Amino acid sequence: MADENFTHPRLAALYDALQAGRDDLDVYLALAAGLGARTVLDLGCGTGVFALLLAARGAEVVAVDPARACLEVARAKPGAGRVRWIHGDARTLPPLRADLVTMTANTAQEITDPRLWHATLARAFAALRPGGHLVFETRDPARRAWEDWHRDATRTVTDVPGTGPVETWIDLVAVDGPLVTFRWTYGFTADGQRLTSTSTLRFRQRAEVEADLAAHGFTLREVRDAPDRPGRELVFIAARPRRPRRPRRP
């Protein structure tokens, strides 16, 4: 179930303005170009920023998200007609033969239920053609990013066109093993409204991610540092083998 950040129409409409820049997408665009990906499945597409960048470069894009409010924002953007938008998650996919499957930003970590995580990897594998790639990122839990998730470190005020100043900050709520829960607060100067959104991320160890990929048939090609968060986040690049693996003898 998507968080209020993505399901509340007023918050979904703010997402792009509050996440301006999106330098994190540069690595995905470069990978798509380097791999010659012509057909891309963007899981957790949000407001469609990455999907539309790909489509503008000539890729055939299927973009999927469980938050209808975000998809409505995406569908209203210029060029949206070039993308196939699907409301749902990996379990609702039609048959595909994609060159590339992506999960940008927090998408992989937002899948906190182990059953849904494994279902997502299985469906991503099925959606890829042999030789196709899966790319996603996840924060390194050893860096304990959540220790900086408090108002003093995260408070910003953004002047949003058509909305006015919006004050935002994050408060850490709980840390339960690999699950970290935090709350966004949004204050609207124009009308005094205050909205909150509670989110939970799963911080997976690198070895755990590698084992999960192998269990679903992927070959791990590379693990990179995320350029926008060096030393804090990892980008996994895995492939569906061109030939089925032979079962190992016991």
PDB file of C-alpha atoms in Angstrom:
ATOM      1  CA  MET A   1       0.000   0.000   0.000  1.00  0.00           C
ATOM      2  CA  ALA A   2       1.510   3.335  -1.066  1.00  0.00           C
ATOM      3  CA  ASP A   3       2.177   6.094   1.465  1.00  0.00           C
ATOM      4  CA  GLU A   4       0.203   9.333   1.703  1.00  0.00           C
ATOM      5  CA  ASN A   5       3.081  11.084  -0.095  1.00  0.00           C
ATOM      6  CA  PHE A   6       1.912   9.320  -3.230  1.00  0.00           C
ATOM      7  CA  THR A   7      -1.794   8.669  -2.633  1.00  0.00           C
ATOM      8  CA  HIS A   8      -2.956  12.078  -1.373  1.00  0.00           C
ATOM      9  CA  PRO A   9      -3.684  14.283  -4.418  1.00  0.00           C
ATOM     10  CA  ARG A  10      -2.263  17.445  -2.846  1.00  0.00           C
ATOM     11  CA  LEU A  11       0.982  15.709  -1.823  1.00  0.00           C
ATOM     12  CA  ALA A  12       1.364  13.840  -5.111  1.00  0.00           C
ATOM     13  CA  ALA A  13       1.060  17.157  -6.964  1.00  0.00           C
ATOM     14  CA  LEU A  14       3.951  18.524  -4.863  1.00  0.00           C
ATOM     15  CA  TYR A  15       6.314  15.613  -5.386  1.00  0.00           C
ATOM     16  CA  ASP A  16       8.221  16.926  -8.401  1.00  0.00           C
ATOM     17  CA  ALA A  17       8.673  20.409  -6.927  1.00  0.00           C
ATOM     18  CA  LEU A  18      10.028  19.009  -3.661  1.00  0.00           C
ATOM     19  CA  GLN A  19      12.322  16.524  -5.426  1.00  0.00           C
ATOM     20  CA  ALA A  20      13.755  18.989  -7.932  1.00  0.00           C
ATOM     21  CA  GLY A  21      16.906  18.015  -9.795  1.00  0.00           C
ATOM     22  CA  ARG A  22      16.666  14.219  -9.711  1.00  0.00           C
ATOM     23  CA  ASP A  23      20.362  13.716 -10.377  1.00  0.00           C
ATOM     24  CA  ASP A  24      19.819  10.162  -9.159  1.00  0.00           C
ATOM     25  CA  LEU A  25      18.219   9.336 -12.511  1.00  0.00           C
ATOM     26  CA  ASP A  26      21.357  10.108 -14.515  1.00  0.00           C
ATOM     27  CA  VAL A  27      22.871   6.703 -13.748  1.00  0.00           C
ATOM     28  CA  TYR A  28      19.710   4.944 -14.968  1.00  0.00           C
ATOM     29  CA  LEU A  29      19.563   6.962 -18.173  1.00  0.00           C
ATOM     30  CA  ALA A  30      23.227   6.207 -18.841  1.00  0.00           C
ATOM     31  CA  LEU A  31      22.690   2.504 -18.160  1.00  0.00           C
ATOM     32  CA  ALA A  32      19.659   2.352 -20.446  1.00  0.00           C
ATOM     33  CA  ALA A  33      21.672   3.986 -23.229  1.00  0.00           C
ATOM     34  CA  GLY A  34      24.721   1.817 -22.615  1.00  0.00           C
ATOM     35  CA  LEU A  35      22.668  -1.371 -22.651  1.00  0.00           C
ATOM     36  CA  GLY A  36      20.815  -0.309 -25.782  1.00  0.00           C
ATOM     37  CA  ALA A  37      17.500  -0.762 -23.977  1.00  0.00           C
ATOM     38  CA  ARG A  38      14.609  -0.111 -26.329  1.00  0.00           C
ATOM     39  CA  THR A  39      11.859  -1.508 -24.112  1.00  0.00           C
ATOM     40  CA  VAL A  40      11.869  -0.527 -20.432  1.00  0.00           C
ATOM     41  CA  LEU A  41       9.643  -1.512 -17.515  1.00  0.00           C
ATOM     42  CA  ASP A  42       9.722   1.183 -14.813  1.00  0.00           C
ATOM     43  CA  LEU A  43       8.431  -0.311 -11.552  1.00  0.00           C
ATOM     44  CA  GLY A  44       7.351   2.254  -8.965  1.00  0.00           C
ATOM     45  CA  CYS A  45       7.297   5.024 -11.556  1.00  0.00           C
ATOM     46  CA  GLY A  46       5.758   7.626  -9.219  1.00  0.00           C
ATOM     47  CA  THR A  47       4.948  10.826 -11.091  1.00  0.00           C
ATOM     48  CA  GLY A  48       6.585   9.488 -14.242  1.00  0.00           C
ATOM     49  CA  VAL A  49       9.756  11.615 -14.376  1.00  0.00           C
ATOM     50  CA  PHE A  50      12.060   8.771 -15.418  1.00  0.00           C
ATOM     51  CA  ALA A  51       9.510   7.090 -17.685  1.00  0.00           C
ATOM     52  CA  LEU A  52       8.997  10.317 -19.621  1.00  0.00           C
ATOM     53  CA  LEU A  53      12.747  10.940 -19.941  1.00  0.00           C
ATOM     54  CA  LEU A  54      13.125   7.472 -21.443  1.00  0.00           C
ATOM     55  CA  ALA A  55      10.172   7.932 -23.787  1.00  0.00           C
ATOM     56  CA  ALA A  56      11.584  11.259 -24.981  1.00  0.00           C
ATOM     57  CA  ARG A  57      14.726   9.347 -25.974  1.00  0.00           C
ATOM     58  CA  GLY A  58      12.711   6.930 -28.071  1.00  0.00           C
ATOM     59  CA  ALA A  59      12.273   4.012 -25.664  1.00  0.00           C
ATOM     60  CA  GLU A  60       9.051   2.032 -25.402  1.00  0.00           C
ATOM     61  CA  VAL A  61       8.121   2.378 -21.733  1.00  0.00           C
ATOM     62  CA  VAL A  62       5.684   0.557 -19.454  1.00  0.00           C
ATOM     63  CA  ALA A  63       5.382   2.436 -16.150  1.00  0.00           C
ATOM     64  CA  VAL A  64       3.751   0.863 -13.095  1.00  0.00           C
ATOM     65  CA  ASP A  65       2.796   2.331  -9.723  1.00  0.00           C
ATOM     66  CA  PRO A  66       0.328   1.415  -6.945  1.00  0.00           C
ATOM     67  CA  ALA A  67      -0.518   5.088  -6.246  1.00  0.00           C
ATOM     68  CA  ARG A  68      -3.312   6.328  -8.479  1.00  0.00           C
ATOM     69  CA  ALA A  69      -2.732   9.989  -7.508  1.00  0.00           C
ATOM     70  CA  CYS A  70       0.853   9.822  -8.767  1.00  0.00           C
ATOM     71  CA  LEU A  71      -0.245   8.239 -12.022  1.00  0.00           C
ATOM     72  CA  GLU A  72      -2.773  11.021 -12.524  1.00  0.00           C
ATOM     73  CA  VAL A  73       0.045  13.548 -12.189  1.00  0.00           C
ATOM     74  CA  ALA A  74       2.155  11.538 -14.642  1.00  0.00           C
ATOM     75  CA  ARG A  75      -0.621  11.187 -17.210  1.00  0.00           C
ATOM     76  CA  ALA A  76      -1.173  14.968 -17.235  1.00  0.00           C
ATOM     77  CA  LYS A  77       2.425  15.724 -18.279  1.00  0.00           C
ATOM     78  CA  PRO A  78       3.562  16.527 -21.837  1.00  0.00           C
ATOM     79  CA  GLY A  79       4.522  13.364 -23.704  1.00  0.00           C
ATOM     80  CA  ALA A  80       2.550  11.095 -21.377  1.00  0.00           C
ATOM     81  CA  GLY A  81       0.795   9.514 -24.341  1.00  0.00           C
ATOM     82  CA  ARG A  82       4.042   7.811 -25.311  1.00  0.00           C
ATOM     83  CA  VAL A  83       4.092   5.775 -22.090  1.00  0.00           C
ATOM     84  CA  ARG A  84       1.875   2.835 -21.129  1.00  0.00           C
ATOM     85  CA  TRP A  85       0.749   3.564 -17.553  1.00  0.00           C
ATOM     86  CA  ILE A  86      -0.436   0.724 -15.301  1.00  0.00           C
ATOM     87  CA  HIS A  87      -2.003   1.122 -11.854  1.00  0.00           C
ATOM     88  CA  GLY A  88      -0.704  -1.710  -9.672  1.00  0.00           C
ATOM     89  CA  ASP A  89       2.566  -3.455  -8.891  1.00  0.00           C
ATOM     90  CA  ALA A  90       4.728  -6.169 -10.438  1.00  0.00           C
ATOM     91  CA  ARG A  91       2.031  -8.773  -9.792  1.00  0.00           C
ATOM     92  CA  THR A  92      -0.359  -7.005 -12.203  1.00  0.00           C
ATOM     93  CA  LEU A  93       1.982  -6.960 -15.203  1.00  0.00           C
ATOM     94  CA  PRO A  94       0.893  -8.107 -18.657  1.00  0.00           C
ATOM     95  CA  PRO A  95       3.265 -10.396 -20.612  1.00  0.00           C
ATOM     96  CA  LEU A  96       6.410  -8.450 -21.539  1.00  0.00           C
ATOM     97  CA  ARG A  97       9.834  -8.958 -23.093  1.00  0.00           C
ATOM     98  CA  ALA A  98      11.667  -5.918 -21.765  1.00  0.00           C
ATOM     99  CA  ASP A  99      15.315  -5.067 -22.287  1.00  0.00           C
ATOM    100  CA  LEU A 100      15.485  -3.344 -18.914  1.00  0.00           C
ATOM    101  CA  VAL A 101      13.522  -3.301 -15.651  1.00  0.00           C
ATOM    102  CA  THR A 102      14.198  -0.436 -13.243  1.00  0.00           C
ATOM    103  CA  MET A 103      13.287   0.457  -9.672  1.00  0.00           C
ATOM    104  CA  THR A 104      14.585   3.973  -9.058  1.00  0.00           C
ATOM    105  CA  ALA A 105      14.852   5.996  -5.827  1.00  0.00           C
ATOM    106  CA  ASN A 106      13.295   4.229  -2.812  1.00  0.00           C
ATOM    107  CA  THR A 107      11.165   1.783  -4.783  1.00  0.00           C
ATOM    108  CA  ALA A 108      13.057  -1.377  -3.814  1.00  0.00           C
ATOM    109  CA  GLN A 109      13.220  -0.390  -0.151  1.00  0.00           C
ATOM    110  CA  GLU A 110       9.540   0.517  -0.051  1.00  0.00           C
ATOM    111  CA  ILE A 111       8.741  -3.152  -0.751  1.00  0.00           C
ATOM    112  CA  THR A 112       8.969  -4.190   2.885  1.00  0.00           C
ATOM    113  CA  ASP A 113       6.941  -7.423   2.790  1.00  0.00           C
ATOM    114  CA  PRO A 114       9.322 -10.317   1.989  1.00  0.00           C
ATOM    115  CA  ARG A 115       6.618 -12.116   0.004  1.00  0.00           C
ATOM    116  CA  LEU A 116       5.982  -9.075  -2.193  1.00  0.00           C
ATOM    117  CA  TRP A 117       9.730  -8.506  -2.593  1.00  0.00           C
ATOM    118  CA  HIS A 118      10.251 -12.053  -3.864  1.00  0.00           C
ATOM    119  CA  ALA A 119       7.158 -11.779  -6.068  1.00  0.00           C
ATOM    120  CA  THR A 120       8.569  -8.552  -7.524  1.00  0.00           C
ATOM    121  CA  LEU A 121      11.902 -10.183  -8.361  1.00  0.00           C
ATOM    122  CA  ALA A 122      10.131 -13.171  -9.896  1.00  0.00           C
ATOM    123  CA  ARG A 123       7.877 -10.983 -12.047  1.00  0.00           C
ATOM    124  CA  ALA A 124      10.785  -8.760 -13.057  1.00  0.00           C
ATOM    125  CA  PHE A 125      12.685 -11.850 -14.223  1.00  0.00           C
ATOM    126  CA  ALA A 126       9.658 -13.054 -16.191  1.00  0.00           C
ATOM    127  CA  ALA A 127       9.212  -9.608 -17.776  1.00  0.00           C
ATOM    128  CA  LEU A 128      12.774  -9.550 -19.123  1.00  0.00           C
ATOM    129  CA  ARG A 129      13.904 -11.067 -22.378  1.00  0.00           C
ATOM    130  CA  PRO A 130      16.918 -13.400 -22.035  1.00  0.00           C
ATOM    131  CA  GLY A 131      19.926 -11.115 -21.717  1.00  0.00           C
ATOM    132  CA  GLY A 132      17.823  -8.264 -20.306  1.00  0.00           C
ATOM    133  CA  HIS A 133      18.793  -6.390 -17.142  1.00  0.00           C
ATOM    134  CA  LEU A 134      17.310  -5.397 -13.795  1.00  0.00           C
ATOM    135  CA  VAL A 135      18.684  -2.239 -12.139  1.00  0.00           C
ATOM    136  CA  PHE A 136      17.742  -0.830  -8.746  1.00  0.00           C
ATOM    137  CA  GLU A 137      19.268   0.904  -5.744  1.00  0.00           C
ATOM    138  CA  THR A 138      19.195   0.479  -1.986  1.00  0.00           C
ATOM    139  CA  ARG A 139      20.835   2.311   0.892  1.00  0.00           C
ATOM    140  CA  ASP A 140      23.718   0.649   2.715  1.00  0.00           C
ATOM    141  CA  PRO A 141      22.349  -0.108   6.211  1.00  0.00           C
ATOM    142  CA  ALA A 142      25.865   0.197   7.672  1.00  0.00           C
ATOM    143  CA  ARG A 143      25.690   3.959   7.078  1.00  0.00           C
ATOM    144  CA  ARG A 144      22.600   4.269   9.335  1.00  0.00           C
ATOM    145  CA  ALA A 145      21.036   7.059   7.268  1.00  0.00           C
ATOM    146  CA  TRP A 146      18.042   7.223   9.599  1.00  0.00           C
ATOM    147  CA  GLU A 147      20.147   8.824  12.342  1.00  0.00           C
ATOM    148  CA  ASP A 148      19.899  12.109  10.419  1.00  0.00           C
ATOM    149  CA  TRP A 149      16.146  11.885   9.921  1.00  0.00           C
ATOM    150  CA  HIS A 150      14.995  14.593  12.299  1.00  0.00           C
ATOM    151  CA  ARG A 151      13.625  18.103  11.922  1.00  0.00           C
ATOM    152  CA  ASP A 152      16.883  19.969  12.543  1.00  0.00           C
ATOM    153  CA  ALA A 153      18.654  18.111   9.713  1.00  0.00           C
ATOM    154  CA  THR A 154      15.799  17.818   7.196  1.00  0.00           C
ATOM    155  CA  ARG A 155      13.662  20.955   7.459  1.00  0.00           C
ATOM    156  CA  THR A 156      13.281  22.905   4.213  1.00  0.00           C
ATOM    157  CA  VAL A 157      10.942  25.554   2.860  1.00  0.00           C
ATOM    158  CA  THR A 158      10.179  25.370  -0.856  1.00  0.00           C
ATOM    159  CA  ASP A 159       8.274  28.043  -2.781  1.00  0.00           C
ATOM    160  CA  VAL A 160       6.065  25.940  -5.043  1.00  0.00           C
ATOM    161  CA  PRO A 161       4.525  27.732  -8.055  1.00  0.00           C
ATOM    162  CA  GLY A 162       0.762  27.980  -7.682  1.00  0.00           C
ATOM    163  CA  THR A 163       0.913  26.764  -4.080  1.00  0.00           C
ATOM    164  CA  GLY A 164       3.243  29.096  -2.196  1.00  0.00           C
ATOM    165  CA  PRO A 165       5.800  28.205   0.481  1.00  0.00           C
ATOM    166  CA  VAL A 166       5.684  24.620   1.740  1.00  0.00           C
ATOM    167  CA  GLU A 167       7.624  23.669   4.871  1.00  0.00           C
ATOM    168  CA  THR A 168       8.734  20.026   5.105  1.00  0.00           C
ATOM    169  CA  TRP A 169      10.714  17.900   7.498  1.00  0.00           C
ATOM    170  CA  ILE A 170      11.225  14.275   8.565  1.00  0.00           C
ATOM    171  CA  ASP A 171      10.931  12.697  12.017  1.00  0.00           C
ATOM    172  CA  LEU A 172      12.203   9.209  12.766  1.00  0.00           C
ATOM    173  CA  VAL A 173       9.420   7.081  14.269  1.00  0.00           C
ATOM    174  CA  ALA A 174      10.922   3.631  14.869  1.00  0.00           C
ATOM    175  CA  VAL A 175      13.735   1.259  13.955  1.00  0.00           C
ATOM    176  CA  ASP A 176      12.748  -2.411  14.093  1.00  0.00           C
ATOM    177  CA  GLY A 177      15.561  -4.552  12.746  1.00  0.00           C
ATOM    178  CA  PRO A 178      15.797  -3.845   9.000  1.00  0.00           C
ATOM    179  CA  LEU A 179      12.572  -1.785   9.037  1.00  0.00           C
ATOM    180  CA  VAL A 180      12.860   1.974   9.519  1.00  0.00           C
ATOM    181  CA  THR A 181       9.695   4.043   9.903  1.00  0.00           C
ATOM    182  CA  PHE A 182       9.651   7.826   9.565  1.00  0.00           C
ATOM    183  CA  ARG A 183       7.096  10.599   9.153  1.00  0.00           C
ATOM    184  CA  TRP A 184       7.074  13.462   6.667  1.00  0.00           C
ATOM    185  CA  THR A 185       5.327  16.676   7.719  1.00  0.00           C
ATOM    186  CA  TYR A 186       4.095  19.242   5.174  1.00  0.00           C
ATOM    187  CA  GLY A 187       3.013  22.718   6.205  1.00  0.00           C
ATOM    188  CA  PHE A 188       1.222  24.951   3.683  1.00  0.00           C
ATOM    189  CA  THR A 189       1.719  28.645   4.384  1.00  0.00           C
ATOM    190  CA  ALA A 190      -1.082  29.749   2.045  1.00  0.00           C
ATOM    191  CA  ASP A 191      -3.923  28.114   3.972  1.00  0.00           C
ATOM    192  CA  GLY A 192      -2.277  26.774   7.130  1.00  0.00           C
ATOM    193  CA  GLN A 193      -3.003  23.139   6.317  1.00  0.00           C
ATOM    194  CA  ARG A 194      -0.613  20.540   7.725  1.00  0.00           C
ATOM    195  CA  LEU A 195      -0.416  17.043   6.288  1.00  0.00           C
ATOM    196  CA  THR A 196       1.699  14.070   7.318  1.00  0.00           C
ATOM    197  CA  SER A 197       2.805  10.886   5.593  1.00  0.00           C
ATOM    198  CA  THR A 198       4.295   7.863   7.358  1.00  0.00           C
ATOM    199  CA  SER A 199       6.681   5.619   5.442  1.00  0.00           C
ATOM    200  CA  THR A 200       8.644   2.449   6.157  1.00  0.00           C
ATOM    201  CA  LEU A 201      11.777   1.350   4.303  1.00  0.00           C
ATOM    202  CA  ARG A 202      13.509  -2.012   4.474  1.00  0.00           C
ATOM    203  CA  PHE A 203      17.299  -1.786   4.701  1.00  0.00           C
ATOM    204  CA  ARG A 204      18.702  -4.969   3.140  1.00  0.00           C
ATOM    205  CA  GLN A 205      22.286  -6.093   3.517  1.00  0.00           C
ATOM    206  CA  ARG A 206      24.240  -6.430   0.291  1.00  0.00           C
ATOM    207  CA  ALA A 207      24.674 -10.183   0.811  1.00  0.00           C
ATOM    208  CA  GLU A 208      20.913 -10.562   1.301  1.00  0.00           C
ATOM    209  CA  VAL A 209      20.158  -8.752  -1.967  1.00  0.00           C
ATOM    210  CA  GLU A 210      22.714 -10.824  -3.840  1.00  0.00           C
ATOM    211  CA  ALA A 211      21.233 -14.061  -2.460  1.00  0.00           C
ATOM    212  CA  ASP A 212      17.695 -12.980  -3.385  1.00  0.00           C
ATOM    213  CA  LEU A 213      18.735 -12.161  -6.945  1.00  0.00           C
ATOM    214  CA  ALA A 214      20.454 -15.527  -7.330  1.00  0.00           C
ATOM    215  CA  ALA A 215      17.437 -17.343  -5.917  1.00  0.00           C
ATOM    216  CA  HIS A 216      15.278 -15.877  -8.690  1.00  0.00           C
ATOM    217  CA  GLY A 217      17.672 -16.811 -11.484  1.00  0.00           C
ATOM    218  CA  PHE A 218      19.495 -13.507 -11.952  1.00  0.00           C
ATOM    219  CA  THR A 219      23.200 -13.194 -12.629  1.00  0.00           C
ATOM    220  CA  LEU A 220      24.715 -10.262 -10.761  1.00  0.00           C
ATOM    221  CA  ARG A 221      26.732  -8.154 -13.197  1.00  0.00           C
ATOM    222  CA  GLU A 222      27.870  -5.292 -11.019  1.00  0.00           C
ATOM    223  CA  VAL A 223      27.263  -3.364  -7.795  1.00  0.00           C
ATOM    224  CA  ARG A 224      28.036   0.344  -8.104  1.00  0.00           C
ATOM    225  CA  ASP A 225      28.165   3.313  -5.793  1.00  0.00           C
ATOM    226  CA  ALA A 226      25.211   5.622  -6.369  1.00  0.00           C
ATOM    227  CA  PRO A 227      26.754   8.830  -7.801  1.00  0.00           C
ATOM    228  CA  ASP A 228      24.372  11.116  -5.905  1.00  0.00           C
ATOM    229  CA  ARG A 229      25.031   9.350  -2.569  1.00  0.00           C
ATOM    230  CA  PRO A 230      28.605   8.039  -2.737  1.00  0.00           C
ATOM    231  CA  GLY A 231      29.418   5.566  -0.013  1.00  0.00           C
ATOM    232  CA  ARG A 232      25.824   5.521   1.198  1.00  0.00           C
ATOM    233  CA  GLU A 233      23.840   3.733  -1.489  1.00  0.00           C
ATOM    234  CA  LEU A 234      24.389   0.808  -3.846  1.00  0.00           C
ATOM    235  CA  VAL A 235      23.124   0.299  -7.386  1.00  0.00           C
ATOM    236  CA  PHE A 236      22.607  -3.359  -8.343  1.00  0.00           C
ATOM    237  CA  ILE A 237      22.845  -4.413 -11.987  1.00  0.00           C
ATOM    238  CA  ALA A 238      21.647  -7.962 -12.632  1.00  0.00           C
ATOM    239  CA  ALA A 239      20.775  -9.879 -15.787  1.00  0.00           C
ATOM    240  CA  ARG A 240      18.463 -12.637 -16.879  1.00  0.00           C
ATOM    241  CA  PRO A 241      20.856 -15.219 -18.400  1.00  0.00           C
ATOM    242  CA  ARG A 242      20.581 -15.782 -22.132  1.00  0.00           C
ATOM    243  CA  ARG A 243      20.378 -19.510 -21.503  1.00  0.00           C
ATOM    244  CA  PRO A 244      18.613 -21.259 -18.610  1.00  0.00           C
ATOM    245  CA  ARG A 245      20.962 -22.347 -15.892  1.00  0.00           C
ATOM    246  CA  ARG A 246      21.635 -26.041 -15.537  1.00  0.00           C
ATOM    247  CA  PRO A 247      20.545 -27.386 -12.155  1.00  0.00           C
ATOM    248  CA  ARG A 248      23.443 -28.106  -9.839  1.00  0.00           C
ATOM    249  CA  ARG A 249      24.121 -31.662  -8.833  1.00  0.00           C
ATOM    250  CA  PRO A 250      23.693 -32.306  -5.132  1.00  0.00           C
TER     251      PRO A 250
END
